[in-house]
PDB file of C-alpha atoms in Angstrom:
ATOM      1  CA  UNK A 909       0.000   0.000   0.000  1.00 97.00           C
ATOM      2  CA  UNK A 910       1.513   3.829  -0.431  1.00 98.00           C
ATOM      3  CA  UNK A 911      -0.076   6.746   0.884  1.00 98.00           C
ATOM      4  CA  UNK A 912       1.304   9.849   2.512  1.00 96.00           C
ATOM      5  CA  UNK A 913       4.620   9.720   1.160  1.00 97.00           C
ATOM      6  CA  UNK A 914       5.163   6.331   2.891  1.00 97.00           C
ATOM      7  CA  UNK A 915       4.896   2.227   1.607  1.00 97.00           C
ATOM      8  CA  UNK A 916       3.250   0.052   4.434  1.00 97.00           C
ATOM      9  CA  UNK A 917       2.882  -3.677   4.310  1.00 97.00           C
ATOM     10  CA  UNK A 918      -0.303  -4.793   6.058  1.00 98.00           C
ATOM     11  CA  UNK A 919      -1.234  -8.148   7.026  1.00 98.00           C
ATOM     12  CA  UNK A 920      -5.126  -9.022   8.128  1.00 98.00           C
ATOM     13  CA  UNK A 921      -5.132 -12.785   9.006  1.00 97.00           C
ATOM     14  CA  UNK A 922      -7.816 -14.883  10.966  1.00 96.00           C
ATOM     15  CA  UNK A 923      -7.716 -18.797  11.530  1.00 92.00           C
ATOM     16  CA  UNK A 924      -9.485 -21.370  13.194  1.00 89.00           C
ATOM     17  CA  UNK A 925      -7.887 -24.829  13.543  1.00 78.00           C
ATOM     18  CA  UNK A 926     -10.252 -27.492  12.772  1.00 67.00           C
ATOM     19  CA  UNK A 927      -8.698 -30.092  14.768  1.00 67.00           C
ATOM     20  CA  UNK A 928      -7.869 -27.604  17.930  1.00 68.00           C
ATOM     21  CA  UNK A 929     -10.390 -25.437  19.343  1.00 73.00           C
ATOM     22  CA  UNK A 930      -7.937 -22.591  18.317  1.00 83.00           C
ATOM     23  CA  UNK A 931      -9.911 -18.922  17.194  1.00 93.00           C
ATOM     24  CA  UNK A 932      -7.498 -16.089  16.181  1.00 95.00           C
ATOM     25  CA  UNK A 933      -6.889 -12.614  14.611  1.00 97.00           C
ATOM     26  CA  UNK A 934      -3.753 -11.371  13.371  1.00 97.00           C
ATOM     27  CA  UNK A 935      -3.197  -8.406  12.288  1.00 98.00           C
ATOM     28  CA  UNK A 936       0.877  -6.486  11.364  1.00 98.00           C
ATOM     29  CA  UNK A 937       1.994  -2.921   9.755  1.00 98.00           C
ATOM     30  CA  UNK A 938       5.443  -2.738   7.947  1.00 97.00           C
ATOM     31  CA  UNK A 939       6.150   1.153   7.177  1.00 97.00           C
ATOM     32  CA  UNK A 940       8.679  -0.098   4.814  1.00 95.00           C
ATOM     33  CA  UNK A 941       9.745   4.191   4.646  1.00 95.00           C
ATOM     34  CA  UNK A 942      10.577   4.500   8.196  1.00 95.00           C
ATOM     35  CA  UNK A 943      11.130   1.169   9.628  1.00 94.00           C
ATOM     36  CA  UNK A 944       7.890   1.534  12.051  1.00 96.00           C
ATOM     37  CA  UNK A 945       6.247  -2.172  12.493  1.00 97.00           C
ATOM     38  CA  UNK A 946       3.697  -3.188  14.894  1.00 97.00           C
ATOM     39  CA  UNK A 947       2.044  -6.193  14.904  1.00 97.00           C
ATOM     40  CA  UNK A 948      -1.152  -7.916  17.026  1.00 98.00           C
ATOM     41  CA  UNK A 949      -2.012 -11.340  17.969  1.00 97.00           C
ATOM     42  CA  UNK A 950      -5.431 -12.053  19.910  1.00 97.00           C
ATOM     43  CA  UNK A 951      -7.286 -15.520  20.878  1.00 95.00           C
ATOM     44  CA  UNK A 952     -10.862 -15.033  19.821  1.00 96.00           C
ATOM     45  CA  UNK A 953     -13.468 -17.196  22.552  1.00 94.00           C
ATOM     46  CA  UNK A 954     -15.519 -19.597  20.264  1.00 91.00           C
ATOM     47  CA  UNK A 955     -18.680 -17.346  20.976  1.00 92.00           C
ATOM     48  CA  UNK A 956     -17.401 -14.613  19.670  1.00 96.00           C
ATOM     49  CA  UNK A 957     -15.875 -16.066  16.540  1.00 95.00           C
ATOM     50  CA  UNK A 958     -18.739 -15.303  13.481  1.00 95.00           C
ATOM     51  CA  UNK A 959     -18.304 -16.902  10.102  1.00 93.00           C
ATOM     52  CA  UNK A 960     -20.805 -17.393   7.339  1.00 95.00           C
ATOM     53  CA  UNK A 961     -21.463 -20.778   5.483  1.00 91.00           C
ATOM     54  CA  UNK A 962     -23.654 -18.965   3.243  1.00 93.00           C
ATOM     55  CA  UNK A 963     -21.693 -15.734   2.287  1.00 93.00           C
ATOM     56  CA  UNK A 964     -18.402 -14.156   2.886  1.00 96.00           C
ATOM     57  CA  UNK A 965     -19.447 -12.944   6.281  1.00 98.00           C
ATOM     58  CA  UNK A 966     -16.877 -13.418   9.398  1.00 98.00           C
ATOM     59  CA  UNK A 967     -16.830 -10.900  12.491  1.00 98.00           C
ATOM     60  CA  UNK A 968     -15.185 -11.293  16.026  1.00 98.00           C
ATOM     61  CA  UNK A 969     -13.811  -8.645  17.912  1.00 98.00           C
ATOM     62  CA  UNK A 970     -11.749  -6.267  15.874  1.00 98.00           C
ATOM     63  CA  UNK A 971     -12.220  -7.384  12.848  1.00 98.00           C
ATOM     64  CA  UNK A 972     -15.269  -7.437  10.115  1.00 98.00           C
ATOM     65  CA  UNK A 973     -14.858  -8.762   6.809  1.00 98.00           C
ATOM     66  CA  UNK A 974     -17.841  -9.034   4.076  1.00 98.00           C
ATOM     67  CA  UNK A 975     -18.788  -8.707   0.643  1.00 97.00           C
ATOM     68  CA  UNK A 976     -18.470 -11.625  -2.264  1.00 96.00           C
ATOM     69  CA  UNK A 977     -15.848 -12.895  -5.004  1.00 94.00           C
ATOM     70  CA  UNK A 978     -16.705  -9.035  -6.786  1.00 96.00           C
ATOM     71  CA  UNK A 979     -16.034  -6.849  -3.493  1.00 98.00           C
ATOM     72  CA  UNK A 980     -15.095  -7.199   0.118  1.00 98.00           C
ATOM     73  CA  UNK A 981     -15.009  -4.579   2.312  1.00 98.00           C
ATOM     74  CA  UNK A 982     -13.051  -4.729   5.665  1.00 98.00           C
ATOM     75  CA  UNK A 983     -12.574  -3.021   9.261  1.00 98.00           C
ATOM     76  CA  UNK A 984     -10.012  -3.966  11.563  1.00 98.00           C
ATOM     77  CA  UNK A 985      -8.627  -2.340  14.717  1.00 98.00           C
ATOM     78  CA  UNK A 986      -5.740  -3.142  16.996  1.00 98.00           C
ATOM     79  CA  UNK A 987      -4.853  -1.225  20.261  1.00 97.00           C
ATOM     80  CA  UNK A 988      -2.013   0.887  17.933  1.00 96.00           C
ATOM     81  CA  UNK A 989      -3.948   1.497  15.140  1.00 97.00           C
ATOM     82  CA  UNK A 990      -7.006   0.391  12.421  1.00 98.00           C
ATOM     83  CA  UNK A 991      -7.457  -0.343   8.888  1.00 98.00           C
ATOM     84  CA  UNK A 992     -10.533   0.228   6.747  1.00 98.00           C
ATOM     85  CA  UNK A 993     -10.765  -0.832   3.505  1.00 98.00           C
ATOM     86  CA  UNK A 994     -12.335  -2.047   0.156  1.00 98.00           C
ATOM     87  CA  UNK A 995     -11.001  -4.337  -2.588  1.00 98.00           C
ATOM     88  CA  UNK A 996     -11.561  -5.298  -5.808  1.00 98.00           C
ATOM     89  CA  UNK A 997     -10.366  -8.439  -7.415  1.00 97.00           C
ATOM     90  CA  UNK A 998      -8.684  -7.481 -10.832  1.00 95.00           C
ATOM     91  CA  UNK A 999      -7.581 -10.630 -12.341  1.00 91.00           C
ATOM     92  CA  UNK A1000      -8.222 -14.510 -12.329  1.00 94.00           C
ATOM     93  CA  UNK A1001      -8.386 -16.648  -9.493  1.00 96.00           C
ATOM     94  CA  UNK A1002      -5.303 -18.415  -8.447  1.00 97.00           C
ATOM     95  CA  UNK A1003      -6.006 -22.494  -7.692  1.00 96.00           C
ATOM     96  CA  UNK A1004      -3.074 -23.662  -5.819  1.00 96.00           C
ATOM     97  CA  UNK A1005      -1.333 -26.933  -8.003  1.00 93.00           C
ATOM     98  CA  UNK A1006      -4.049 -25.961 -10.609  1.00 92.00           C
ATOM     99  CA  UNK A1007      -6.556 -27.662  -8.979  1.00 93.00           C
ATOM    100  CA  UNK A1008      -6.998 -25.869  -5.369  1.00 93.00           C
ATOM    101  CA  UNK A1009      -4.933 -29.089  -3.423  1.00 89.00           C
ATOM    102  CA  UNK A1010      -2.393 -28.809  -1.334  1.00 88.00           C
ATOM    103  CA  UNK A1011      -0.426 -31.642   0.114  1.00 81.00           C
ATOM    104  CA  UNK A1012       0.320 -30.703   3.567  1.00 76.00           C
ATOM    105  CA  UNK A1013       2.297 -33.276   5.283  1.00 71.00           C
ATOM    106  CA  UNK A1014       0.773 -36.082   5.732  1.00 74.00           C
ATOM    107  CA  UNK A1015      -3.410 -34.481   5.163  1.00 79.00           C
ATOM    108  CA  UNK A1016      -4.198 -32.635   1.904  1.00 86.00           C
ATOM    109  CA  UNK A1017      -5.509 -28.633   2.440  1.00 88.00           C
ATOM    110  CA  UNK A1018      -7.347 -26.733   0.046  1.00 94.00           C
ATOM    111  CA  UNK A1019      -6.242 -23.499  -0.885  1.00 96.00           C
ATOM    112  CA  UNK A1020      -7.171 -20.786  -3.489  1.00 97.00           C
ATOM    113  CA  UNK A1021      -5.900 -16.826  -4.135  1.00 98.00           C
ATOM    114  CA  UNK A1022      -6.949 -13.985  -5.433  1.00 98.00           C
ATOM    115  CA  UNK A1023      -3.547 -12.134  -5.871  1.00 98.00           C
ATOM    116  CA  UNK A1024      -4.727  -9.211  -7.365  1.00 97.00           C
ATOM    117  CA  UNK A1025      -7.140  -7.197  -5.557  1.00 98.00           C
ATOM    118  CA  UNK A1026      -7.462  -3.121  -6.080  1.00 98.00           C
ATOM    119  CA  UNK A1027      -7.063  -1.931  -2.928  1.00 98.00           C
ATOM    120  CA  UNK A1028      -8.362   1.768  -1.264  1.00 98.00           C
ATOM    121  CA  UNK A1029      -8.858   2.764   2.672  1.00 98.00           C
ATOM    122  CA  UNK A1030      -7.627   4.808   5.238  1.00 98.00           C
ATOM    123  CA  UNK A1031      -4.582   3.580   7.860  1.00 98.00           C
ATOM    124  CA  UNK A1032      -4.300   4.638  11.294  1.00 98.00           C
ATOM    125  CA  UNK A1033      -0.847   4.276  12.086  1.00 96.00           C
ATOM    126  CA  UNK A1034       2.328   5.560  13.706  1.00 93.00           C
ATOM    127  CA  UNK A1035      -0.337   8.115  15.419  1.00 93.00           C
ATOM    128  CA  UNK A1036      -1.975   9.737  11.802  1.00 96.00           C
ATOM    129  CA  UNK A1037      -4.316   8.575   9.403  1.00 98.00           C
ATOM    130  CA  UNK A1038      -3.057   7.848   6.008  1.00 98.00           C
ATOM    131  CA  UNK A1039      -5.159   7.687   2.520  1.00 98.00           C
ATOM    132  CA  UNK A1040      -3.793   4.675   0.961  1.00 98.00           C
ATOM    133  CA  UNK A1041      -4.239   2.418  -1.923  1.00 98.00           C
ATOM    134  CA  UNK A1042      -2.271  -0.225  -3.832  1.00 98.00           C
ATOM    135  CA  UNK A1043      -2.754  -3.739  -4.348  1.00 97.00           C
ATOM    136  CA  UNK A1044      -3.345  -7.263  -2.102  1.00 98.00           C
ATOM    137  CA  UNK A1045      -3.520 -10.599  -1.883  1.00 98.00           C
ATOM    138  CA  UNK A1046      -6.425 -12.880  -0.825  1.00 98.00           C
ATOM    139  CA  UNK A1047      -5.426 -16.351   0.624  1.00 97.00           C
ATOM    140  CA  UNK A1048      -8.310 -18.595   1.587  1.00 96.00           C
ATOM    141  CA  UNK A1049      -6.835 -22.042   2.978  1.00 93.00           C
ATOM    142  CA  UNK A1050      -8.798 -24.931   4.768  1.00 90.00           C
ATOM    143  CA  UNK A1051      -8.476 -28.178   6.063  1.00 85.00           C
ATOM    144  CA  UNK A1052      -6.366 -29.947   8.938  1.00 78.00           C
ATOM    145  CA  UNK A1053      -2.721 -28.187  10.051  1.00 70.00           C
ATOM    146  CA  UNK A1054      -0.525 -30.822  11.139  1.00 65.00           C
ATOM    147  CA  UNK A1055       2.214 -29.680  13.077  1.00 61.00           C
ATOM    148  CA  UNK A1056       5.090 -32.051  14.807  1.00 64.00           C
ATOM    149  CA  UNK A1057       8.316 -30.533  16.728  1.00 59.00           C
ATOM    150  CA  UNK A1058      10.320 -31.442  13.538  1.00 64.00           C
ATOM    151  CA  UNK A1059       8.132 -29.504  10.884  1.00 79.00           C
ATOM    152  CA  UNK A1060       8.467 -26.047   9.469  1.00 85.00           C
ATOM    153  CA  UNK A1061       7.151 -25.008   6.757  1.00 90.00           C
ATOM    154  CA  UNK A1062       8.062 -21.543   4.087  1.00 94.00           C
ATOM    155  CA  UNK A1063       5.180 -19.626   2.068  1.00 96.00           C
ATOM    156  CA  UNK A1064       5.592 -17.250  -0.218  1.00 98.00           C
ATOM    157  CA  UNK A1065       3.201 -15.013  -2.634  1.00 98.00           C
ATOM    158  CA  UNK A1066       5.291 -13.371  -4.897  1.00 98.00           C
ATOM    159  CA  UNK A1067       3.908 -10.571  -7.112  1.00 98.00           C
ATOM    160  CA  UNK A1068       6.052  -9.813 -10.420  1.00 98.00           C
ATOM    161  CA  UNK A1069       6.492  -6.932 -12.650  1.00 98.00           C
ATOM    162  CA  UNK A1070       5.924  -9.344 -15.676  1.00 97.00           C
ATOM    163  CA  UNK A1071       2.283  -9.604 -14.148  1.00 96.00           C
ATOM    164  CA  UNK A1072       2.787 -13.389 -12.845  1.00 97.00           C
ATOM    165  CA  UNK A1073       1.461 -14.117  -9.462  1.00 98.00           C
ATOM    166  CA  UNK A1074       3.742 -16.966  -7.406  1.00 98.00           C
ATOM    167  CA  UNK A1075       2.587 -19.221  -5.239  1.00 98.00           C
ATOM    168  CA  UNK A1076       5.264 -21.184  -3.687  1.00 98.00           C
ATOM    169  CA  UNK A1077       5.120 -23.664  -0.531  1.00 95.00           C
ATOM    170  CA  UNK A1078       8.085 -25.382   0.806  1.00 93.00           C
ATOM    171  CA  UNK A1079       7.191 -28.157   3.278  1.00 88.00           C
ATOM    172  CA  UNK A1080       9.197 -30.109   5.552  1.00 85.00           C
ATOM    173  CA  UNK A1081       8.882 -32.917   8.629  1.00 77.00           C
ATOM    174  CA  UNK A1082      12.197 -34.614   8.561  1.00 69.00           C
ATOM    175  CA  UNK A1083      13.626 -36.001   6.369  1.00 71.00           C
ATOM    176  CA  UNK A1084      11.164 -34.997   3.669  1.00 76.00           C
ATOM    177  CA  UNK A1085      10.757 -31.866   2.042  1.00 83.00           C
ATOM    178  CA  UNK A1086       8.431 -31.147  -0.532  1.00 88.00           C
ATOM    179  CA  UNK A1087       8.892 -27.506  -2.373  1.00 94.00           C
ATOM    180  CA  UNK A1088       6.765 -26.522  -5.839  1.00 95.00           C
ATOM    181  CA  UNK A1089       5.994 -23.195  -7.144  1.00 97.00           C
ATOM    182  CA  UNK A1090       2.475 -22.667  -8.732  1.00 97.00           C
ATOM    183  CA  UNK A1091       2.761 -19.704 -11.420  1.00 98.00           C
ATOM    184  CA  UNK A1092      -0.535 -17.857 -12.514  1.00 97.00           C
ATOM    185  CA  UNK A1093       0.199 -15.322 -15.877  1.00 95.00           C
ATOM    186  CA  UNK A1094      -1.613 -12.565 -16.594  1.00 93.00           C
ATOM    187  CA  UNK A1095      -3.790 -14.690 -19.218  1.00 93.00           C
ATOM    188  CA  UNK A1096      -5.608 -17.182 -16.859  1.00 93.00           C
ATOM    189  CA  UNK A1097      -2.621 -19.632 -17.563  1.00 95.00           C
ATOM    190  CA  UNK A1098      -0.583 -22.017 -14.987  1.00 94.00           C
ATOM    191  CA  UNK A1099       2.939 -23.459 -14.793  1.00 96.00           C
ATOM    192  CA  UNK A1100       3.334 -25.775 -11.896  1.00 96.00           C
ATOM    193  CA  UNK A1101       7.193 -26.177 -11.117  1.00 97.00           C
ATOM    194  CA  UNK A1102       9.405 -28.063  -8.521  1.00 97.00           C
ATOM    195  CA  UNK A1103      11.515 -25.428  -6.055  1.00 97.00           C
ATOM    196  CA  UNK A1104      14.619 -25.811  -4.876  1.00 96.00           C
ATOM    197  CA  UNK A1105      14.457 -26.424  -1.309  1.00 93.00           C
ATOM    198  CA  UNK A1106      14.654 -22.890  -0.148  1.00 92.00           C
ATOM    199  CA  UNK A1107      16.712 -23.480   3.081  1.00 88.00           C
ATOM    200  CA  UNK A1108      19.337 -24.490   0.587  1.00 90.00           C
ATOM    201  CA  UNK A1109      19.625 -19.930  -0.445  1.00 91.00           C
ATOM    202  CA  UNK A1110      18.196 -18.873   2.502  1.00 93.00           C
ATOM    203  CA  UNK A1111      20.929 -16.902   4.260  1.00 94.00           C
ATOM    204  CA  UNK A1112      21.480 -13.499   6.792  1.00 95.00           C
ATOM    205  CA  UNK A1113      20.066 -15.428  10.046  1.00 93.00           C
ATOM    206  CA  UNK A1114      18.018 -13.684  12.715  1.00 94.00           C
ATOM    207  CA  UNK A1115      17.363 -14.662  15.992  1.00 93.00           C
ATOM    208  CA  UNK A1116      14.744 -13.535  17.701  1.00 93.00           C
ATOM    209  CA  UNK A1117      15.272 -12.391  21.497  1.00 93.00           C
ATOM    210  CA  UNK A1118      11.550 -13.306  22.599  1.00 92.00           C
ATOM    211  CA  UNK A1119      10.985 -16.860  21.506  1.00 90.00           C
ATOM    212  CA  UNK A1120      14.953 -18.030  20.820  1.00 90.00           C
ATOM    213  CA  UNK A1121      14.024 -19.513  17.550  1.00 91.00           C
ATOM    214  CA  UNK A1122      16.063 -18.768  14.164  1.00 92.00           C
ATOM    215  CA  UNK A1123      14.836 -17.629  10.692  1.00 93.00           C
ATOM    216  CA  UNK A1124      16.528 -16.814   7.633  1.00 94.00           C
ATOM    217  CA  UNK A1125      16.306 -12.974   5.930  1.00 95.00           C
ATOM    218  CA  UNK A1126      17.008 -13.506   3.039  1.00 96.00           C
ATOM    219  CA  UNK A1127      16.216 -16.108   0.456  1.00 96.00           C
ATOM    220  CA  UNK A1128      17.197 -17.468  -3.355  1.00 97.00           C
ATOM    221  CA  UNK A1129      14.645 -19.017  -5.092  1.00 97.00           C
ATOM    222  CA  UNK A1130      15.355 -21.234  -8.044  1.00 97.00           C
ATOM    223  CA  UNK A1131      12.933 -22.833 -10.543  1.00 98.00           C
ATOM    224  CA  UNK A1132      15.176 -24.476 -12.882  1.00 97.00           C
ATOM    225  CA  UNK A1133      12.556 -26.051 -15.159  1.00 97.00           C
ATOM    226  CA  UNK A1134      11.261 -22.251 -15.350  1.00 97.00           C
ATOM    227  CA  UNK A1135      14.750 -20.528 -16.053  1.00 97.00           C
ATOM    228  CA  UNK A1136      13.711 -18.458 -12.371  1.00 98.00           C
ATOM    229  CA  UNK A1137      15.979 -17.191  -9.693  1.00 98.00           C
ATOM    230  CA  UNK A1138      15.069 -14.718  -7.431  1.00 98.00           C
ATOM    231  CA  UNK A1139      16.730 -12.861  -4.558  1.00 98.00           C
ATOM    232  CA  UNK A1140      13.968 -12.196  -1.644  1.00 98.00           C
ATOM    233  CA  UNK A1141      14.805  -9.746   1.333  1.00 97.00           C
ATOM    234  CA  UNK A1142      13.064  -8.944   4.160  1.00 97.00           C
ATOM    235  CA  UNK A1143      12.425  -5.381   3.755  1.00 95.00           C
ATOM    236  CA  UNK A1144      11.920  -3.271   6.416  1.00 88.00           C
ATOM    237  CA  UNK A1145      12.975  -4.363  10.247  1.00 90.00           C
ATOM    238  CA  UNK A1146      14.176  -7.914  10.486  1.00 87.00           C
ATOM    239  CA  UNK A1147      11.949  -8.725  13.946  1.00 86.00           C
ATOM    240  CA  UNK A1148       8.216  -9.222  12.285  1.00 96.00           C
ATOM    241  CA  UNK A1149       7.568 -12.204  14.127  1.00 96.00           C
ATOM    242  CA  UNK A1150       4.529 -13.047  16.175  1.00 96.00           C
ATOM    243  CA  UNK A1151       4.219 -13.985  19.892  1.00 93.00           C
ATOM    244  CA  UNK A1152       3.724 -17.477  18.944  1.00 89.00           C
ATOM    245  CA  UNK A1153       6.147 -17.636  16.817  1.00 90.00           C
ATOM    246  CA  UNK A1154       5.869 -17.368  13.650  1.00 92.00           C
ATOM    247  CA  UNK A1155       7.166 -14.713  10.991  1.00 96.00           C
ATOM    248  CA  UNK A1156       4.359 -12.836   8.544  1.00 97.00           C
ATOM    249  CA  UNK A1157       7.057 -10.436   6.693  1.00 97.00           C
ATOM    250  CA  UNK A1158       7.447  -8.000   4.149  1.00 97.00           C
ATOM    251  CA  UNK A1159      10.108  -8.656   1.340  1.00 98.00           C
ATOM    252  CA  UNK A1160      11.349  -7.191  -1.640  1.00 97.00           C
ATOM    253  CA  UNK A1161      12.150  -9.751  -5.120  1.00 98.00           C
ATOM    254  CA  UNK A1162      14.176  -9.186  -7.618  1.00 98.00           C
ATOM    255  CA  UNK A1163      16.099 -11.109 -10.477  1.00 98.00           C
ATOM    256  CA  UNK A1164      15.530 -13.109 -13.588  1.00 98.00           C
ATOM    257  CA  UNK A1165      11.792 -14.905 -14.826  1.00 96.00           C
ATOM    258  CA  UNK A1166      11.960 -17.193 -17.611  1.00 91.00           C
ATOM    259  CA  UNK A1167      14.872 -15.145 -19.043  1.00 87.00           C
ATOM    260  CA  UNK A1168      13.383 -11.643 -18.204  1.00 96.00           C
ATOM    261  CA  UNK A1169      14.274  -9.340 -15.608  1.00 98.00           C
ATOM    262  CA  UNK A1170      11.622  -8.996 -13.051  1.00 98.00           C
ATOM    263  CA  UNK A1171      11.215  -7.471  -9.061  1.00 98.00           C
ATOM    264  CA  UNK A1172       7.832  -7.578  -7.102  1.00 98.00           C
ATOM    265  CA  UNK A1173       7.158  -7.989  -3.619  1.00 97.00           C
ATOM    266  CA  UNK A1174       5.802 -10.372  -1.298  1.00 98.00           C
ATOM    267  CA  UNK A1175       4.884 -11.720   2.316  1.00 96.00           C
ATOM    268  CA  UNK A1176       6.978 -14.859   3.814  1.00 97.00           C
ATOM    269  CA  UNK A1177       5.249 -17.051   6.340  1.00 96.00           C
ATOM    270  CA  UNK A1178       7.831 -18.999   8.387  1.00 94.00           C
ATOM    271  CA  UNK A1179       6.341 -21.470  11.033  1.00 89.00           C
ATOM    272  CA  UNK A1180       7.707 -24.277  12.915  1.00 83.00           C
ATOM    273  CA  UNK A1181      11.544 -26.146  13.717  1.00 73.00           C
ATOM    274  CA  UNK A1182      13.390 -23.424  11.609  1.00 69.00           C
ATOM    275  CA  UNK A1183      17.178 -23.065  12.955  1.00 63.00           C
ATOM    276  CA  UNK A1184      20.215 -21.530  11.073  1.00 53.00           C
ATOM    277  CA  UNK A1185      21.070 -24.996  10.198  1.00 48.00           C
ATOM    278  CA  UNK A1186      18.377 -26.132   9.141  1.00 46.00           C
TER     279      UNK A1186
END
C-alpha cells in the first residue's frame, strides 16, 4: 500500500484450527519508509468467533470482513492502530497446483488466491491517518494443520512486474521436504514447477530475542525447469515475528523470470523447527 509519502505492508489474518479449538486474529503494519512495524495477535473465545457458510461474512472482535468474489469490504482495529478498507479483485483466481490441493504433510488442504485485488482505505498508524491504496492478496486455505516438533514449513506469494502471481510452498517434517511453485500469468494460464528447497539460499540469520528460535532474511529461489531465480529480502525491520512464533514479513524480489528481468514484492510465512542450520 503507499499513501502519505510512505509504503506500508499490512497483514489481516484470521484462523481457526479445525482439529484444535484454536480462534485467532492477526493483524501487522510494515512502514517499509521508516522502519515503524507493529504487529497484534489475539485468541478469539468460540462465541465470539462469526463466520458465514452462506456468504463471505466473518466478524469477532476487531475485525469485520464481508462482501463476495466481486467486493469485500473490511474493518479492523488493533490497540495501535485500524485499517478500513475495500477491494476489488482485478484478475483470475489463483487455484493452488491448478486444482486448489495442497499436500500438507501427511493431510491434503485446500487453498485458493486472489492475488490481485485493487485496494483503497484509510490507515491509522504511527499516530496519523493515512489515505492509501495499492494492491493485495487474498489467501483462503482450509483443512487440517498438522504440526510435529520437527516440521516447518516456508510460504511465499510473490507478485512480479511481468504480471505473474507466485505461489510457492516449501514443506518439511524430517527427512522430507516437498517444495513446488504454482505460477498464474496474466492470461488465466498455470505453470506448476518443482523449487529448490529454499533453506538451501536462505541466508542473513536472525534470531529472535523473545521466543529463541532462528529464521533466515534472506532467500534465493530457483525454478530451474522455469529458467527463475530470485533474490527475496526482508524489507523493512528484520523482527516481524509473532508472539507465537511465527514470521508474517514484508520482502522485496528481484532477479531473472523465464529469461526476463523482473522485481515484485511479497509476504513470507515462516512457522515451525526453523534453525540456522536447518
Amino acid at each position: 500500500m503507499h499513501g502519505g509519502g510512505h509504503d506500508f505492508a499490512i497483514l489481516v489474518h484470521t484462523s481457526r484450527f479445525p482439529n484444535a479449538p484454536q480462534y485467532s486474529y492477526y493483524a501487522s503494519v510494515a512502514d517499509t519508509t521508516t522502519g515503524w512495524y507493529r504487529n497484534f495477535q489475539t485468541p478469539i473465545a468460540p462465541g465470539d468467533y462469526q463466520w458465514s457458510q452462506t456468504g463471505l461474512h466473518i466478524e469477532m472482535p476487531g475485525l469485520l470482513w464481508t462482501g463476495n468474489a466481486r467486493e469485500m469490504q473490511l474493518i479492523a482495529t488493533t490497540p495501535w492502530g485500524s485499517l478500513t478498507a475495500r477491494f476489488t479483485p482485478t484478475g483470475p483466481v489463483l487455484n493452488y497446483s491448478g486444482n486448489a490441493i495442497v499436500p500438507l504433510l501427511d493431510d491434503v488442504d485446500y487453498e485458493y488466491a486472489f492475488p490481485t485485488m485493487r485496494t483503497t482505505g484509510t490507515l491509522t498508524a504511527e499516530g496519523r491517518n493515512f489515505r492509501i491504496s495499492g494492491s493485495s492478496w487474498l489467501d483462503r486455505q482450509w483443512g487440517p494443520v498438522p504440526l510435529t516438533v520437527t516440521s516447518r514449513w516456508t510460504w511465499m506469494n510473490l507478485g512480479l512486474s511481468n504480471g505473474d502471481q507466485l505461489a510457492l510452498w516449501d514443506i518439511v517434517d524430517a527427512p522430507a521436504e516437498h517444495a513446488w511453485v504454482t505460477v498464474l500469468h496474466p492470461d488465466g494460464s498455470y505453470d506448476l514447477a518443482a523449487v529448490t528447497p529454499v533453506a538451501d539460499g536462505a541466508s542473513d540469520f536472525w534470531t529472535s530475542p523473545a521466543t529463541g528460535k532462528t529464521y533466515p532474511m534472506r532467500w534465493r529461489v530457483e525454478i530451474p525447469s522455469l529458467r527463475t531465480r530470485l533474490d527475496v529480502r526482508v524489507a523493512g525491520p528484520k523482527g516481524q515475528e509473532f508472539p507465537n512464533g511465527h514470521v508474517e514479513a514484508t520482502a522485496t524480489v528481484s532477479g531473472r523470470a523465464e529469461g526476463g528481468r523482473v522485481s515484485g514484492t511479497t509476504f513470507i510465512e515462516m512457522a515451525g523447527a526453523w534453525t540456522e542450520h536447518h
